[in-house]
Amino acid sequence: EERQYAAQLVAKGIPAEKIVLGVPTYGFAWNGIVDNGTHGLFQKKGVFLGNFDYTELETKFSVGFEDYFDEISKQSYRYNSKEKIFVNYPSEKFMKAAAAYVKENQLAGIMYWEYGHDMKSELLQAISKAME
């Protein structure tokens, strides 16, 4: 995870103001994930369905899915209990948490990969607002 890596770099003597936190604009999905009370979180991975752009989230993984947010990792995920599909993805809440981490730890900034995955600029706008 990027935040842990940044903390390790600072611990090794790299100045925080020289560290830029990178965040993704894509997610990953798995099929065959059994829910034993965590909505698919921390389960053994099933069949990897691949990665997808943030802009594809609503078209590929919306019907039958419920949204969740892990407060420890600050990661958003969706789970479809009927289809047993687990999806982790960047969200506006995730981007706000990343920006808060950058500000709290006085890092140089935040970058995301890549704009083509966020053509409506939803994630970019969340970062921009959170960095104000």
GROMACS .gro file of N, CA, C and O in nm:
model
  528
    1GLU      N    1   0.084  -0.117   0.000
    1GLU     CA    2   0.000   0.000   0.000
    1GLU      C    3   0.088   0.123   0.000
    1GLU      O    4   0.191   0.130   0.064
    2GLU      N    5   0.046   0.223  -0.077
    2GLU     CA    6   0.127   0.343  -0.098
    2GLU      C    7   0.157   0.418   0.031
    2GLU      O    8   0.267   0.469   0.050
    3ARG      N    9   0.059   0.427   0.121
    3ARG     CA   10   0.080   0.504   0.245
    3ARG      C   11   0.187   0.438   0.332
    3ARG      O   12   0.269   0.507   0.390
    4GLN      N   13   0.186   0.308   0.341
    4GLN     CA   14   0.288   0.239   0.420
    4GLN      C   15   0.425   0.260   0.357
    4GLN      O   16   0.523   0.278   0.427
    5TYR      N   17   0.430   0.257   0.225
    5TYR     CA   18   0.557   0.276   0.155
    5TYR      C   19   0.612   0.416   0.181
    5TYR      O   20   0.730   0.433   0.205
    6ALA      N   21   0.524   0.516   0.179
    6ALA     CA   22   0.569   0.654   0.206
    6ALA      C   23   0.626   0.665   0.347
    6ALA      O   24   0.729   0.728   0.368
    7ALA      N   25   0.559   0.603   0.443
    7ALA     CA   26   0.607   0.607   0.582
    7ALA      C   27   0.744   0.539   0.593
    7ALA      O   28   0.831   0.585   0.667
    8GLN      N   29   0.764   0.431   0.520
    8GLN     CA   30   0.893   0.362   0.522
    8GLN      C   31   1.002   0.450   0.462
    8GLN      O   32   1.115   0.452   0.511
    9LEU      N   33   0.969   0.522   0.356
    9LEU     CA   34   1.068   0.610   0.294
    9LEU      C   35   1.110   0.721   0.390
    9LEU      O   36   1.229   0.752   0.402
   10VAL      N   37   1.014   0.779   0.460
   10VAL     CA   38   1.045   0.883   0.558
   10VAL      C   39   1.130   0.826   0.670
   10VAL      O   40   1.229   0.887   0.713
   11ALA      N   41   1.096   0.705   0.714
   11ALA     CA   42   1.174   0.639   0.820
   11ALA      C   43   1.318   0.613   0.777
   11ALA      O   44   1.410   0.611   0.860
   12LYS      N   45   1.340   0.596   0.646
   12LYS     CA   46   1.475   0.572   0.593
   12LYS      C   47   1.551   0.702   0.568
   12LYS      O   48   1.663   0.701   0.522
   13GLY      N   49   1.487   0.817   0.596
   13GLY     CA   50   1.557   0.943   0.585
   13GLY      C   51   1.523   1.027   0.463
   13GLY      O   52   1.581   1.134   0.443
   14ILE      N   53   1.431   0.982   0.380
   14ILE     CA   54   1.393   1.063   0.265
   14ILE      C   55   1.297   1.171   0.312
   14ILE      O   56   1.197   1.142   0.379
   15PRO      N   57   1.323   1.295   0.281
   15PRO     CA   58   1.236   1.404   0.327
   15PRO      C   59   1.094   1.389   0.272
   15PRO      O   60   1.074   1.362   0.153
   16ALA      N   61   0.996   1.406   0.357
   16ALA     CA   62   0.855   1.393   0.318
   16ALA      C   63   0.821   1.485   0.201
   16ALA      O   64   0.744   1.448   0.112
   17GLU      N   65   0.881   1.604   0.198
   17GLU     CA   66   0.849   1.700   0.092
   17GLU      C   67   0.902   1.658  -0.045
   17GLU      O   68   0.879   1.726  -0.144
   18LYS      N   69   0.971   1.544  -0.052
   18LYS     CA   70   1.019   1.493  -0.180
   18LYS      C   71   0.941   1.369  -0.226
   18LYS      O   72   0.973   1.310  -0.327
   19ILE      N   73   0.838   1.333  -0.151
   19ILE     CA   74   0.761   1.213  -0.180
   19ILE      C   75   0.625   1.252  -0.239
   19ILE      O   76   0.554   1.335  -0.184
   20VAL      N   77   0.592   1.191  -0.351
   20VAL     CA   78   0.462   1.210  -0.416
   20VAL      C   79   0.387   1.077  -0.406
   20VAL      O   80   0.439   0.972  -0.444
   21LEU      N   81   0.266   1.082  -0.353
   21LEU     CA   82   0.184   0.962  -0.338
   21LEU      C   83   0.111   0.935  -0.469
   21LEU      O   84   0.044   1.023  -0.523
   22GLY      N   85   0.125   0.815  -0.521
   22GLY     CA   86   0.056   0.777  -0.643
   22GLY      C   87  -0.068   0.695  -0.611
   22GLY      O   88  -0.065   0.607  -0.526
   23VAL      N   89  -0.179   0.727  -0.678
   23VAL     CA   90  -0.304   0.653  -0.658
   23VAL      C   91  -0.357   0.606  -0.794
   23VAL      O   92  -0.338   0.671  -0.895
   24PRO      N   93  -0.425   0.492  -0.795
   24PRO     CA   94  -0.475   0.436  -0.920
   24PRO      C   95  -0.612   0.490  -0.958
   24PRO      O   96  -0.687   0.537  -0.873
   25THR      N   97  -0.644   0.480  -1.085
   25THR     CA   98  -0.778   0.511  -1.133
   25THR      C   99  -0.839   0.387  -1.198
   25THR      O  100  -0.919   0.396  -1.290
   26TYR      N  101  -0.799   0.272  -1.150
   26TYR     CA  102  -0.848   0.145  -1.202
   26TYR      C  103  -0.873   0.052  -1.084
   26TYR      O  104  -0.827   0.075  -0.973
   27GLY      N  105  -0.949  -0.051  -1.108
   27GLY     CA  106  -0.979  -0.149  -1.004
   27GLY      C  107  -0.957  -0.290  -1.055
   27GLY      O  108  -0.921  -0.311  -1.171
   28PHE      N  109  -0.981  -0.385  -0.965
   28PHE     CA  110  -0.965  -0.527  -0.996
   28PHE      C  111  -1.089  -0.603  -0.951
   28PHE      O  112  -1.155  -0.564  -0.854
   29ALA      N  113  -1.119  -0.714  -1.019
   29ALA     CA  114  -1.237  -0.793  -0.985
   29ALA      C  115  -1.203  -0.942  -0.983
   29ALA      O  116  -1.118  -0.988  -1.059
   30TRP      N  117  -1.272  -1.014  -0.893
   30TRP     CA  118  -1.256  -1.158  -0.880
   30TRP      C  119  -1.394  -1.222  -0.869
   30TRP      O  120  -1.484  -1.168  -0.804
   31ASN      N  121  -1.407  -1.339  -0.925
   31ASN     CA  122  -1.529  -1.417  -0.916
   31ASN      C  123  -1.504  -1.536  -0.823
   31ASN      O  124  -1.390  -1.578  -0.805
   32GLY      N  125  -1.611  -1.589  -0.765
   32GLY     CA  126  -1.598  -1.706  -0.678
   32GLY      C  127  -1.555  -1.671  -0.537
   32GLY      O  128  -1.497  -1.753  -0.467
   33ILE      N  129  -1.584  -1.550  -0.493
   33ILE     CA  130  -1.544  -1.505  -0.359
   33ILE      C  131  -1.661  -1.527  -0.263
   33ILE      O  132  -1.766  -1.466  -0.277
   34VAL      N  133  -1.640  -1.611  -0.166
   34VAL     CA  134  -1.744  -1.644  -0.069
   34VAL      C  135  -1.746  -1.538   0.041
   34VAL      O  136  -1.642  -1.492   0.087
   35ASP      N  137  -1.866  -1.503   0.081
   35ASP     CA  138  -1.882  -1.403   0.188
   35ASP      C  139  -1.903  -1.476   0.320
   35ASP      O  140  -2.002  -1.542   0.338
   36ASN      N  141  -1.806  -1.463   0.410
   36ASN     CA  142  -1.830  -1.516   0.545
   36ASN      C  143  -1.828  -1.400   0.644
   36ASN      O  144  -1.751  -1.396   0.737
   37GLY      N  145  -1.916  -1.303   0.615
   37GLY     CA  146  -1.936  -1.192   0.707
   37GLY      C  147  -1.860  -1.065   0.674
   37GLY      O  148  -1.878  -0.964   0.739
   38THR      N  149  -1.775  -1.067   0.573
   38THR     CA  150  -1.695  -0.949   0.540
   38THR      C  151  -1.725  -0.894   0.401
   38THR      O  152  -1.650  -0.811   0.351
   39HIS      N  153  -1.832  -0.943   0.338
   39HIS     CA  154  -1.869  -0.898   0.204
   39HIS      C  155  -1.756  -0.922   0.104
   39HIS      O  156  -1.731  -0.840   0.017
   40GLY      N  157  -1.688  -1.033   0.122
   40GLY     CA  158  -1.581  -1.071   0.030
   40GLY      C  159  -1.443  -1.021   0.066
   40GLY      O  160  -1.343  -1.066   0.010
   41LEU      N  161  -1.435  -0.930   0.163
   41LEU     CA  162  -1.306  -0.874   0.202
   41LEU      C  163  -1.223  -0.978   0.276
   41LEU      O  164  -1.275  -1.052   0.359
   42PHE      N  165  -1.096  -0.985   0.247
   42PHE     CA  166  -0.998  -1.075   0.309
   42PHE      C  167  -1.024  -1.222   0.281
   42PHE      O  168  -0.979  -1.308   0.355
   43GLN      N  169  -1.094  -1.250   0.174
   43GLN     CA  170  -1.118  -1.389   0.137
   43GLN      C  171  -1.013  -1.433   0.036
   43GLN      O  172  -0.952  -1.350  -0.031
   44LYS      N  173  -0.996  -1.564   0.027
   44LYS     CA  174  -0.904  -1.614  -0.074
   44LYS      C  175  -0.956  -1.574  -0.211
   44LYS      O  176  -1.076  -1.576  -0.236
   45LYS      N  177  -0.865  -1.535  -0.294
   45LYS     CA  178  -0.904  -1.490  -0.426
   45LYS      C  179  -0.959  -1.607  -0.507
   45LYS      O  180  -0.906  -1.716  -0.505
   46GLY      N  181  -1.065  -1.577  -0.579
   46GLY     CA  182  -1.123  -1.674  -0.669
   46GLY      C  183  -1.058  -1.660  -0.805
   46GLY      O  184  -0.937  -1.646  -0.817
   47VAL      N  185  -1.140  -1.655  -0.905
   47VAL     CA  186  -1.093  -1.641  -1.042
   47VAL      C  187  -1.078  -1.492  -1.074
   47VAL      O  188  -1.173  -1.415  -1.061
   48PHE      N  189  -0.959  -1.452  -1.113
   48PHE     CA  190  -0.932  -1.312  -1.145
   48PHE      C  191  -1.004  -1.276  -1.274
   48PHE      O  192  -0.984  -1.338  -1.378
   49LEU      N  193  -1.092  -1.177  -1.265
   49LEU     CA  194  -1.167  -1.132  -1.382
   49LEU      C  195  -1.096  -1.021  -1.459
   49LEU      O  196  -1.135  -0.988  -1.570
   50GLY      N  197  -0.994  -0.963  -1.398
   50GLY     CA  198  -0.917  -0.860  -1.466
   50GLY      C  199  -0.927  -0.725  -1.400
   50GLY      O  200  -0.990  -0.708  -1.296
   51ASN      N  201  -0.864  -0.629  -1.463
   51ASN     CA  202  -0.872  -0.492  -1.413
   51ASN      C  203  -0.964  -0.412  -1.505
   51ASN      O  204  -0.996  -0.454  -1.614
   52PHE      N  205  -1.006  -0.296  -1.456
   52PHE     CA  206  -1.099  -0.215  -1.532
   52PHE      C  207  -1.076  -0.069  -1.496
   52PHE      O  208  -1.029  -0.036  -1.389
   53ASP      N  209  -1.111   0.019  -1.588
   53ASP     CA  210  -1.102   0.162  -1.565
   53ASP      C  211  -1.212   0.206  -1.470
   53ASP      O  212  -1.322   0.149  -1.470
   54TYR      N  213  -1.187   0.310  -1.394
   54TYR     CA  214  -1.289   0.366  -1.305
   54TYR      C  215  -1.416   0.400  -1.383
   54TYR      O  216  -1.527   0.379  -1.335
   55THR      N  217  -1.402   0.449  -1.506
   55THR     CA  218  -1.519   0.485  -1.586
   55THR      C  219  -1.605   0.365  -1.621
   55THR      O  220  -1.722   0.382  -1.656
   56GLU      N  221  -1.552   0.244  -1.610
   56GLU     CA  222  -1.628   0.122  -1.640
   56GLU      C  223  -1.700   0.065  -1.518
   56GLU      O  224  -1.779  -0.028  -1.531
   57LEU      N  225  -1.675   0.122  -1.402
   57LEU     CA  226  -1.730   0.067  -1.277
   57LEU      C  227  -1.881   0.052  -1.282
   57LEU      O  228  -1.935  -0.055  -1.252
   58GLU      N  229  -1.949   0.157  -1.321
   58GLU     CA  230  -2.095   0.154  -1.320
   58GLU      C  231  -2.155   0.066  -1.428
   58GLU      O  232  -2.263   0.012  -1.410
   59THR      N  233  -2.088   0.050  -1.539
   59THR     CA  234  -2.142  -0.036  -1.645
   59THR      C  235  -2.114  -0.183  -1.620
   59THR      O  236  -2.194  -0.268  -1.657
   60LYS      N  237  -2.004  -0.215  -1.556
   60LYS     CA  238  -1.967  -0.355  -1.535
   60LYS      C  239  -2.005  -0.410  -1.399
   60LYS      O  240  -2.032  -0.529  -1.386
   61PHE      N  241  -2.003  -0.324  -1.297
   61PHE     CA  242  -2.018  -0.374  -1.160
   61PHE      C  243  -2.116  -0.289  -1.078
   61PHE      O  244  -2.078  -0.230  -0.977
   62SER      N  245  -2.240  -0.279  -1.124
   62SER     CA  246  -2.337  -0.202  -1.047
   62SER      C  247  -2.461  -0.284  -1.009
   62SER      O  248  -2.499  -0.284  -0.893
   63VAL      N  249  -2.519  -0.355  -1.102
   63VAL     CA  250  -2.641  -0.431  -1.073
   63VAL      C  251  -2.609  -0.546  -0.977
   63VAL      O  252  -2.524  -0.629  -1.006
   64GLY      N  253  -2.676  -0.545  -0.863
   64GLY     CA  254  -2.657  -0.651  -0.764
   64GLY      C  255  -2.539  -0.630  -0.671
   64GLY      O  256  -2.513  -0.713  -0.584
   65PHE      N  257  -2.467  -0.520  -0.686
   65PHE     CA  258  -2.350  -0.492  -0.604
   65PHE      C  259  -2.386  -0.393  -0.493
   65PHE      O  260  -2.467  -0.304  -0.512
   66GLU      N  261  -2.320  -0.409  -0.380
   66GLU     CA  262  -2.330  -0.312  -0.271
   66GLU      C  263  -2.192  -0.255  -0.245
   66GLU      O  264  -2.092  -0.325  -0.255
   67ASP      N  265  -2.188  -0.125  -0.212
   67ASP     CA  266  -2.063  -0.055  -0.186
   67ASP      C  267  -2.022  -0.067  -0.040
   67ASP      O  268  -2.108  -0.060   0.049
   68TYR      N  269  -1.892  -0.078  -0.018
   68TYR     CA  270  -1.835  -0.083   0.116
   68TYR      C  271  -1.706  -0.003   0.117
   68TYR      O  272  -1.649   0.026   0.013
   69PHE      N  273  -1.659   0.031   0.236
   69PHE     CA  274  -1.534   0.104   0.251
   69PHE      C  275  -1.462   0.049   0.373
   69PHE      O  276  -1.518   0.046   0.482
   70ASP      N  277  -1.338   0.004   0.353
   70ASP     CA  278  -1.257  -0.047   0.463
   70ASP      C  279  -1.183   0.070   0.527
   70ASP      O  280  -1.099   0.133   0.463
   71GLU      N  281  -1.216   0.101   0.651
   71GLU     CA  282  -1.157   0.217   0.719
   71GLU      C  283  -1.009   0.200   0.749
   71GLU      O  284  -0.938   0.299   0.763
   72ILE      N  285  -0.960   0.079   0.757
   72ILE     CA  286  -0.818   0.058   0.786
   72ILE      C  287  -0.732   0.087   0.663
   72ILE      O  288  -0.638   0.165   0.668
   73SER      N  289  -0.766   0.026   0.551
   73SER     CA  290  -0.688   0.047   0.429
   73SER      C  291  -0.734   0.168   0.350
   73SER      O  292  -0.667   0.210   0.257
   74LYS      N  293  -0.850   0.221   0.387
   74LYS     CA  294  -0.912   0.335   0.316
   74LYS      C  295  -0.945   0.297   0.172
   74LYS      O  296  -0.940   0.379   0.082
   75GLN      N  297  -0.983   0.172   0.153
   75GLN     CA  298  -1.010   0.119   0.020
   75GLN      C  299  -1.160   0.095   0.001
   75GLN      O  300  -1.226   0.040   0.088
   76SER      N  301  -1.211   0.133  -0.115
   76SER     CA  302  -1.350   0.108  -0.152
   76SER      C  303  -1.359  -0.028  -0.221
   76SER      O  304  -1.269  -0.068  -0.294
   77TYR      N  305  -1.471  -0.095  -0.198
   77TYR     CA  306  -1.493  -0.221  -0.266
   77TYR      C  307  -1.642  -0.245  -0.281
   77TYR      O  308  -1.724  -0.183  -0.213
   78ARG      N  309  -1.675  -0.333  -0.373
   78ARG     CA  310  -1.813  -0.375  -0.398
   78ARG      C  311  -1.819  -0.526  -0.392
   78ARG      O  312  -1.723  -0.595  -0.426
   79TYR      N  313  -1.937  -0.572  -0.352
   79TYR     CA  314  -1.956  -0.717  -0.347
   79TYR      C  315  -2.095  -0.750  -0.398
   79TYR      O  316  -2.193  -0.684  -0.362
   80ASN      N  317  -2.102  -0.853  -0.480
   80ASN     CA  318  -2.228  -0.906  -0.530
   80ASN      C  319  -2.242  -1.045  -0.468
   80ASN      O  320  -2.174  -1.139  -0.509
   81SER      N  321  -2.329  -1.056  -0.367
   81SER     CA  322  -2.341  -1.182  -0.294
   81SER      C  323  -2.404  -1.293  -0.378
   81SER      O  324  -2.371  -1.410  -0.360
   82LYS      N  325  -2.490  -1.259  -0.470
   82LYS     CA  326  -2.552  -1.361  -0.555
   82LYS      C  327  -2.450  -1.419  -0.653
   82LYS      O  328  -2.440  -1.540  -0.669
   83GLU      N  329  -2.374  -1.331  -0.718
   83GLU     CA  330  -2.276  -1.375  -0.818
   83GLU      C  331  -2.140  -1.409  -0.757
   83GLU      O  332  -2.053  -1.461  -0.825
   84LYS      N  333  -2.121  -1.372  -0.629
   84LYS     CA  334  -1.994  -1.394  -0.557
   84LYS      C  335  -1.876  -1.324  -0.627
   84LYS      O  336  -1.768  -1.380  -0.644
   85ILE      N  337  -1.901  -1.199  -0.664
   85ILE     CA  338  -1.797  -1.118  -0.730
   85ILE      C  339  -1.754  -1.008  -0.635
   85ILE      O  340  -1.836  -0.935  -0.580
   86PHE      N  341  -1.623  -0.998  -0.617
   86PHE     CA  342  -1.561  -0.896  -0.532
   86PHE      C  343  -1.484  -0.800  -0.622
   86PHE      O  344  -1.409  -0.842  -0.709
   87VAL      N  345  -1.502  -0.670  -0.598
   87VAL     CA  346  -1.437  -0.567  -0.679
   87VAL      C  347  -1.375  -0.464  -0.586
   87VAL      O  348  -1.443  -0.412  -0.497
   88ASN      N  349  -1.247  -0.436  -0.601
   88ASN     CA  350  -1.189  -0.320  -0.531
   88ASN      C  351  -1.163  -0.213  -0.636
   88ASN      O  352  -1.133  -0.243  -0.751
   89TYR      N  353  -1.183  -0.087  -0.594
   89TYR     CA  354  -1.176   0.021  -0.692
   89TYR      C  355  -1.147   0.153  -0.621
   89TYR      O  356  -1.173   0.168  -0.502
   90PRO      N  357  -1.096   0.251  -0.695
   90PRO     CA  358  -1.078   0.383  -0.637
   90PRO      C  359  -1.214   0.453  -0.632
   90PRO      O  360  -1.297   0.433  -0.720
   91SER      N  361  -1.234   0.530  -0.531
   91SER     CA  362  -1.359   0.606  -0.518
   91SER      C  363  -1.324   0.749  -0.477
   91SER      O  364  -1.208   0.777  -0.442
   92GLU      N  365  -1.422   0.834  -0.476
   92GLU     CA  366  -1.397   0.970  -0.429
   92GLU      C  367  -1.355   0.968  -0.282
   92GLU      O  368  -1.266   1.043  -0.242
   93LYS      N  369  -1.415   0.878  -0.204
   93LYS     CA  370  -1.379   0.867  -0.062
   93LYS      C  371  -1.234   0.821  -0.047
   93LYS      O  372  -1.160   0.870   0.037
   94PHE      N  373  -1.192   0.728  -0.131
   94PHE     CA  374  -1.054   0.680  -0.131
   94PHE      C  375  -0.958   0.793  -0.165
   94PHE      O  376  -0.854   0.811  -0.100
   95MET      N  377  -0.994   0.873  -0.267
   95MET     CA  378  -0.908   0.984  -0.308
   95MET      C  379  -0.899   1.090  -0.198
   95MET      O  380  -0.792   1.146  -0.173
   96LYS      N  381  -1.010   1.117  -0.131
   96LYS     CA  382  -1.009   1.213  -0.020
   96LYS      C  383  -0.919   1.164   0.093
   96LYS      O  384  -0.845   1.243   0.153
   97ALA      N  385  -0.924   1.034   0.121
   97ALA     CA  386  -0.838   0.978   0.226
   97ALA      C  387  -0.691   0.987   0.186
   97ALA      O  388  -0.605   1.019   0.269
   98ALA      N  389  -0.660   0.962   0.060
   98ALA     CA  390  -0.522   0.973   0.012
   98ALA      C  391  -0.473   1.117   0.022
   98ALA      O  392  -0.361   1.143   0.067
   99ALA      N  393  -0.558   1.212  -0.017
   99ALA     CA  394  -0.521   1.353  -0.009
   99ALA      C  395  -0.501   1.395   0.136
   99ALA      O  396  -0.407   1.470   0.167
  100ALA      N  397  -0.584   1.347   0.225
  100ALA     CA  398  -0.570   1.379   0.368
  100ALA      C  399  -0.437   1.326   0.420
  100ALA      O  400  -0.367   1.393   0.497
  101TYR      N  401  -0.399   1.206   0.375
  101TYR     CA  402  -0.271   1.148   0.416
  101TYR      C  403  -0.155   1.236   0.368
  101TYR      O  404  -0.060   1.262   0.443
  102VAL      N  405  -0.163   1.281   0.245
  102VAL     CA  406  -0.058   1.367   0.188
  102VAL      C  407  -0.045   1.495   0.271
  102VAL      O  408   0.066   1.537   0.306
  103LYS      N  409  -0.157   1.556   0.302
  103LYS     CA  410  -0.155   1.681   0.378
  103LYS      C  411  -0.106   1.659   0.521
  103LYS      O  412  -0.022   1.734   0.571
  104GLU      N  413  -0.157   1.555   0.587
  104GLU     CA  414  -0.119   1.527   0.726
  104GLU      C  415   0.029   1.498   0.741
  104GLU      O  416   0.091   1.532   0.842
  105ASN      N  417   0.086   1.433   0.639
  105ASN     CA  418   0.226   1.394   0.646
  105ASN      C  419   0.318   1.486   0.569
  105ASN      O  420   0.436   1.458   0.553
  106GLN      N  421   0.262   1.596   0.520
  106GLN     CA  422   0.336   1.700   0.450
  106GLN      C  423   0.420   1.645   0.334
  106GLN      O  424   0.537   1.682   0.317
  107LEU      N  425   0.358   1.556   0.256
  107LEU     CA  426   0.424   1.502   0.139
  107LEU      C  427   0.420   1.606   0.027
  107LEU      O  428   0.344   1.704   0.034
  108ALA      N  429   0.498   1.584  -0.078
  108ALA     CA  430   0.508   1.680  -0.188
  108ALA      C  431   0.376   1.693  -0.264
  108ALA      O  432   0.344   1.800  -0.313
  109GLY      N  433   0.302   1.586  -0.274
  109GLY     CA  434   0.177   1.594  -0.348
  109GLY      C  435   0.120   1.457  -0.379
  109GLY      O  436   0.161   1.356  -0.322
  110ILE      N  437   0.026   1.458  -0.471
  110ILE     CA  438  -0.042   1.335  -0.510
  110ILE      C  439  -0.053   1.333  -0.662
  110ILE      O  440  -0.070   1.437  -0.726
  111MET      N  441  -0.039   1.215  -0.720
  111MET     CA  442  -0.059   1.198  -0.864
  111MET      C  443  -0.148   1.077  -0.884
  111MET      O  444  -0.161   0.994  -0.795
  112TYR      N  445  -0.215   1.073  -0.998
  112TYR     CA  446  -0.295   0.954  -1.024
  112TYR      C  447  -0.270   0.902  -1.163
  112TYR      O  448  -0.228   0.974  -1.252
  113TRP      N  449  -0.296   0.772  -1.179
  113TRP     CA  450  -0.271   0.704  -1.304
  113TRP      C  451  -0.400   0.639  -1.349
  113TRP      O  452  -0.450   0.550  -1.282
  114GLU      N  453  -0.453   0.676  -1.448
  114GLU     CA  454  -0.422   0.782  -1.540
  114GLU      C  455  -0.551   0.852  -1.577
  114GLU      O  456  -0.660   0.799  -1.556
  115TYR      N  457  -0.540   0.969  -1.636
  115TYR     CA  458  -0.657   1.049  -1.668
  115TYR      C  459  -0.754   0.974  -1.760
  115TYR      O  460  -0.876   0.989  -1.748
  116GLY      N  461  -0.703   0.895  -1.849
  116GLY     CA  462  -0.787   0.821  -1.943
  116GLY      C  463  -0.883   0.724  -1.875
  116GLY      O  464  -0.981   0.681  -1.936
  117HIS      N  465  -0.857   0.691  -1.750
  117HIS     CA  466  -0.946   0.602  -1.674
  117HIS      C  467  -1.053   0.680  -1.600
  117HIS      O  468  -1.139   0.621  -1.536
  118ASP      N  469  -1.046   0.812  -1.602
  118ASP     CA  470  -1.134   0.900  -1.525
  118ASP      C  471  -1.178   1.017  -1.615
  118ASP      O  472  -1.160   1.132  -1.582
  119MET      N  473  -1.239   0.983  -1.727
  119MET     CA  474  -1.269   1.085  -1.828
  119MET      C  475  -1.368   1.192  -1.782
  119MET      O  476  -1.370   1.301  -1.837
  120LYS      N  477  -1.447   1.164  -1.681
  120LYS     CA  478  -1.539   1.265  -1.627
  120LYS      C  479  -1.473   1.346  -1.516
  120LYS      O  480  -1.537   1.433  -1.458
  121SER      N  481  -1.350   1.315  -1.485
  121SER     CA  482  -1.271   1.386  -1.383
  121SER      C  483  -1.329   1.377  -1.241
  121SER      O  484  -1.301   1.462  -1.158
  122GLU      N  485  -1.408   1.276  -1.214
  122GLU     CA  486  -1.467   1.262  -1.081
  122GLU      C  487  -1.360   1.242  -0.974
  122GLU      O  488  -1.365   1.307  -0.869
  123LEU      N  489  -1.266   1.154  -1.000
  123LEU     CA  490  -1.159   1.129  -0.903
  123LEU      C  491  -1.064   1.248  -0.894
  123LEU      O  492  -1.022   1.286  -0.784
  124LEU      N  493  -1.033   1.306  -1.009
  124LEU     CA  494  -0.945   1.423  -1.010
  124LEU      C  495  -1.006   1.539  -0.931
  124LEU      O  496  -0.938   1.604  -0.854
  125GLN      N  497  -1.136   1.560  -0.947
  125GLN     CA  498  -1.203   1.667  -0.873
  125GLN      C  499  -1.204   1.638  -0.723
  125GLN      O  500  -1.189   1.730  -0.642
  126ALA      N  501  -1.221   1.511  -0.685
  126ALA     CA  502  -1.217   1.475  -0.542
  126ALA      C  503  -1.080   1.506  -0.484
  126ALA      O  504  -1.069   1.559  -0.373
  127ILE      N  505  -0.974   1.475  -0.559
  127ILE     CA  506  -0.838   1.506  -0.514
  127ILE      C  507  -0.821   1.657  -0.503
  127ILE      O  508  -0.770   1.707  -0.401
  128SER      N  509  -0.861   1.729  -0.603
  128SER     CA  510  -0.846   1.874  -0.606
  128SER      C  511  -0.914   1.940  -0.487
  128SER      O  512  -0.855   2.023  -0.417
  129LYS      N  513  -1.037   1.902  -0.462
  129LYS     CA  514  -1.113   1.960  -0.349
  129LYS      C  515  -1.048   1.924  -0.216
  129LYS      O  516  -1.039   2.007  -0.126
  130ALA      N  517  -1.004   1.800  -0.202
  130ALA     CA  518  -0.945   1.754  -0.076
  130ALA      C  519  -0.809   1.818  -0.050
  130ALA      O  520  -0.767   1.831   0.065
  131MET      N  521  -0.738   1.860  -0.155
  131MET     CA  522  -0.606   1.920  -0.138
  131MET      C  523  -0.611   2.070  -0.108
  131MET      O  524  -0.510   2.129  -0.079
  132GLU      N  525  -0.730   2.130  -0.116
  132GLU     CA  526  -0.742   2.274  -0.091
  132GLU      C  527  -0.705   2.308   0.052
  132GLU      O  528  -0.722   2.236   0.144
   0.00000   0.00000   0.00000
